[in-house]
Each structure stands twice: as C-alpha cells, then as structure tokens.
Short mmCIF file of N, CA and C in Angstrom, two decimals:
data_model
loop_
_atom_site.label_atom_id
_atom_site.label_comp_id
_atom_site.label_asym_id
_atom_site.label_seq_id
_atom_site.Cartn_x
_atom_site.Cartn_y
_atom_site.Cartn_z
N GLY M 179 -18.25 6.45 12.59
CA GLY M 179 -18.02 7.28 14.37
C GLY M 179 -16.33 7.21 14.22
N ASP M 180 -15.78 7.02 14.98
CA ASP M 180 -14.60 6.78 15.17
C ASP M 180 -14.06 5.75 14.62
N TRP M 181 -14.72 4.74 15.11
CA TRP M 181 -14.47 3.83 14.56
C TRP M 181 -13.15 3.53 13.37
N SER M 182 -14.15 3.37 12.82
CA SER M 182 -13.60 3.76 11.16
C SER M 182 -11.56 3.99 10.33
N SER M 183 -11.78 4.13 11.44
CA SER M 183 -10.04 4.77 11.47
C SER M 183 -9.43 3.72 11.34
N ASP M 184 -9.43 2.77 13.00
CA ASP M 184 -9.07 1.76 13.54
C ASP M 184 -9.23 0.59 12.40
N VAL M 185 -10.32 0.61 11.75
CA VAL M 185 -11.06 -0.60 10.21
C VAL M 185 -10.04 -0.41 9.67
N CYS M 186 -9.57 1.38 8.87
CA CYS M 186 -8.97 1.94 7.44
C CYS M 186 -7.15 1.31 8.40
N SER M 187 -6.65 1.70 9.44
CA SER M 187 -5.26 1.30 10.46
C SER M 187 -5.23 -0.38 9.83
N SER M 188 -6.34 -1.11 10.20
CA SER M 188 -5.52 -2.56 10.26
C SER M 188 -6.23 -2.28 8.61
N ASP M 189 -7.35 -2.43 7.29
CA ASP M 189 -6.93 -2.42 6.17
C ASP M 189 -5.61 -2.84 5.35
N LEU M 190 -4.94 -0.99 6.06
CA LEU M 190 -3.57 -0.61 5.64
C LEU M 190 -2.65 -1.47 6.01
N LYS M 191 -2.33 -1.93 7.01
CA LYS M 191 -1.09 -2.44 7.36
C LYS M 191 -1.23 -4.77 6.14
N GLU M 192 -2.77 -4.81 6.72
CA GLU M 192 -2.82 -5.63 5.35
C GLU M 192 -2.46 -5.22 3.84
N PHE M 193 -2.46 -4.16 3.54
CA PHE M 193 -1.95 -3.94 2.54
C PHE M 193 -1.18 -3.73 2.57
N MET M 194 -0.19 -3.29 2.66
CA MET M 194 1.49 -3.80 3.00
C MET M 194 2.44 -4.80 3.37
N GLU M 195 1.35 -5.44 3.86
CA GLU M 195 2.54 -7.08 4.16
C GLU M 195 2.04 -7.87 2.90
N GLN M 196 0.61 -7.45 2.43
CA GLN M 196 0.46 -8.74 1.10
C GLN M 196 1.52 -7.73 -0.07
N LEU M 197 1.36 -6.66 0.05
CA LEU M 197 1.95 -5.75 -1.30
C LEU M 197 3.46 -6.20 -1.18
N ALA M 198 4.23 -6.79 0.07
CA ALA M 198 5.58 -6.51 0.81
C ALA M 198 5.22 -8.17 0.33
N ALA M 199 4.62 -8.56 -0.12
CA ALA M 199 4.55 -10.12 0.21
C ALA M 199 5.19 -10.90 -1.74
N LEU M 200 4.33 -10.06 -2.39
CA LEU M 200 4.59 -9.83 -3.48
C LEU M 200 5.14 -10.12 -4.52
N LEU M 201 6.30 -8.79 -3.35
CA LEU M 201 7.41 -7.89 -4.30
C LEU M 201 8.55 -8.50 -3.64
N GLY M 202 8.32 -10.08 -2.62
CA GLY M 202 9.46 -11.53 -2.60
C GLY M 202 10.09 -11.13 -3.54
N ASP M 203 9.99 -10.99 -4.97
CA ASP M 203 11.22 -11.70 -6.42
C ASP M 203 11.33 -9.82 -6.97
N ILE M 204 11.21 -9.45 -6.22
CA ILE M 204 12.43 -8.15 -7.21
C ILE M 204 13.61 -8.04 -6.11
N SER M 205 14.30 -6.82 -6.73
CA SER M 205 15.26 -7.07 -5.27
C SER M 205 14.92 -5.97 -3.93
N PRO M 206 15.66 -6.25 -3.36
CA PRO M 206 15.45 -5.70 -1.22
C PRO M 206 15.36 -4.27 -1.73
N GLN M 207 16.43 -3.58 -2.31
CA GLN M 207 15.82 -2.33 -1.99
C GLN M 207 15.55 -1.47 -3.22
N GLU M 208 14.78 -2.00 -4.63
CA GLU M 208 13.88 -1.53 -5.25
C GLU M 208 12.17 -1.64 -4.74
N ARG M 209 12.01 -3.55 -3.10
CA ARG M 209 11.17 -3.65 -3.00
C ARG M 209 11.08 -2.46 -1.49
N GLU M 210 12.02 -1.71 -1.10
CA GLU M 210 12.04 -1.31 0.25
C GLU M 210 11.36 -0.18 -0.29
N GLU M 211 12.16 1.24 -1.70
CA GLU M 211 12.12 2.07 -2.37
C GLU M 211 10.28 2.34 -2.95
N ALA M 212 9.71 0.93 -2.47
CA ALA M 212 8.11 0.51 -2.93
C ALA M 212 8.10 0.89 -2.33
N LEU M 213 8.16 -0.11 -0.25
CA LEU M 213 6.94 -0.14 -0.01
C LEU M 213 6.84 1.83 0.88
N ASP M 214 8.22 2.31 1.05
CA ASP M 214 8.07 3.59 1.50
C ASP M 214 7.54 4.24 0.69
N TYR M 215 7.10 4.38 -1.12
CA TYR M 215 7.23 4.97 -1.37
C TYR M 215 5.07 5.52 -1.19
N TYR M 216 4.68 4.14 -1.39
CA TYR M 216 3.25 3.67 -0.59
C TYR M 216 3.01 4.05 0.96
N GLU M 217 3.83 3.39 1.63
CA GLU M 217 4.28 4.00 3.03
C GLU M 217 4.06 5.30 2.70
N ARG M 218 4.30 6.78 2.29
CA ARG M 218 4.13 8.90 1.99
C ARG M 218 3.09 8.14 1.73
N TYR M 219 2.56 7.61 0.72
CA TYR M 219 1.97 8.26 -0.23
C TYR M 219 0.08 7.71 0.45
N PHE M 220 0.03 6.74 1.67
CA PHE M 220 -0.95 6.29 2.90
C PHE M 220 -1.36 7.90 3.72
N ASP M 221 0.11 8.06 4.02
CA ASP M 221 0.42 9.35 5.27
C ASP M 221 -0.19 10.51 5.01
N GLU M 222 0.35 10.85 3.32
CA GLU M 222 -0.66 11.79 2.68
C GLU M 222 -1.66 12.17 2.65
N ALA M 223 -2.60 10.77 2.12
CA ALA M 223 -3.88 10.31 1.88
C ALA M 223 -5.37 11.45 2.54
N GLY M 224 -4.46 10.95 4.71
CA GLY M 224 -4.79 11.40 6.53
C GLY M 224 -6.00 10.59 5.66
N ASP M 225 -7.36 11.44 6.13
CA ASP M 225 -8.33 11.67 6.19
C ASP M 225 -9.03 10.05 5.13
N ASP M 226 -8.46 10.29 3.61
CA ASP M 226 -9.02 9.94 3.09
C ASP M 226 -7.97 8.15 2.71
N LEU M 227 -8.04 7.63 3.31
CA LEU M 227 -7.14 6.29 3.66
C LEU M 227 -7.64 5.13 2.50
N GLN M 228 -8.57 5.08 2.94
CA GLN M 228 -9.77 4.21 2.56
C GLN M 228 -10.30 4.18 0.54
N GLN M 229 -10.41 5.58 0.61
CA GLN M 229 -10.27 5.66 -0.72
C GLN M 229 -8.97 5.91 -1.82
N ALA M 230 -7.64 6.13 -0.66
CA ALA M 230 -6.64 5.47 -1.64
C ALA M 230 -5.83 4.47 -1.25
N ILE M 231 -6.38 3.49 -0.68
CA ILE M 231 -7.19 2.00 -1.17
C ILE M 231 -7.32 1.45 -1.84
N ASP M 232 -9.50 2.10 -2.33
CA ASP M 232 -9.52 1.14 -2.73
C ASP M 232 -8.97 2.28 -4.43
N HIS M 233 -8.98 4.03 -4.54
CA HIS M 233 -8.18 4.12 -5.75
C HIS M 233 -6.87 3.71 -6.49
N LEU M 234 -5.94 3.21 -5.25
CA LEU M 234 -4.76 2.29 -6.81
C LEU M 234 -5.20 0.45 -6.02
N GLY M 235 -6.51 -0.23 -6.81
CA GLY M 235 -6.63 -1.62 -5.94
C GLY M 235 -6.58 -1.98 -5.75
N SER M 236 -6.03 -3.44 -5.68
CA SER M 236 -5.80 -4.50 -5.04
C SER M 236 -3.87 -5.04 -4.17
N PRO M 237 -3.00 -5.23 -4.08
CA PRO M 237 -1.73 -5.50 -3.27
C PRO M 237 -1.12 -5.87 -4.89
N GLN M 238 -1.88 -6.58 -5.70
CA GLN M 238 -1.10 -7.54 -6.39
C GLN M 238 -1.68 -6.62 -7.74
N LYS M 239 -2.55 -5.56 -7.64
CA LYS M 239 -2.22 -4.68 -8.95
C LYS M 239 -0.81 -3.71 -8.28
N VAL M 240 -1.34 -3.57 -7.15
CA VAL M 240 -0.15 -2.95 -7.08
C VAL M 240 1.60 -3.41 -7.48
N ALA M 241 1.63 -4.39 -6.93
CA ALA M 241 2.92 -5.69 -7.02
C ALA M 241 3.09 -5.23 -8.82
N GLN M 242 1.92 -5.19 -9.57
CA GLN M 242 1.65 -5.66 -10.78
C GLN M 242 3.39 -4.79 -12.18
N ASP M 243 2.01 -3.12 -11.71
CA ASP M 243 2.96 -2.58 -11.60
C ASP M 243 3.91 -1.90 -11.60
N ILE M 244 4.19 -2.06 -9.66
CA ILE M 244 5.52 -2.27 -9.97
C ILE M 244 6.90 -2.44 -10.38
N LYS M 245 5.97 -4.40 -10.61
CA LYS M 245 6.69 -5.28 -11.61
C LYS M 245 7.12 -4.39 -12.51
N SER M 246 6.13 -4.12 -13.76
CA SER M 246 6.75 -3.14 -15.69
C SER M 246 7.17 -1.98 -15.07
N GLY M 247 7.26 -1.52 -14.00
CA GLY M 247 7.72 -0.05 -14.56
C GLY M 247 6.77 0.47 -14.53
#
C-alpha cells in the first residue's frame, strides 16, 4: 500500500543524516558534494528508493567509499 512511501522517506532521511554525520571529518566542500550526489541518486531512484538504499548498503559503507575516493 501507500504507507511504504512514508517508510522510504524516513529511511532516506535517516540514511542521509547518518551519512552527513559520518562525513564530519572531511572538508565541508567534499561533504556537500557527496551529499548532493546521493540526494540526486535517491531522487532518480523514485519508486525504487528502497532498492537504491539496499544497493548502497549502510551509510558507514558509503562514507568509507567516499573517503577512500
């Protein structure tokens, strides 16, 4: 049903908040760019949002990828 879209948006918010926190030790510019990139990524996922989040794995994993370039 439609309730699942609400679940996704709160999942996404949590994901982005955790990611932002985990990127606290890189430059603000790099962090902004990374967060912008993933916000667009999730925007484009649309109805496949949950799949997109699952595909990326945890915010920790994403943060590691970003930091390792």
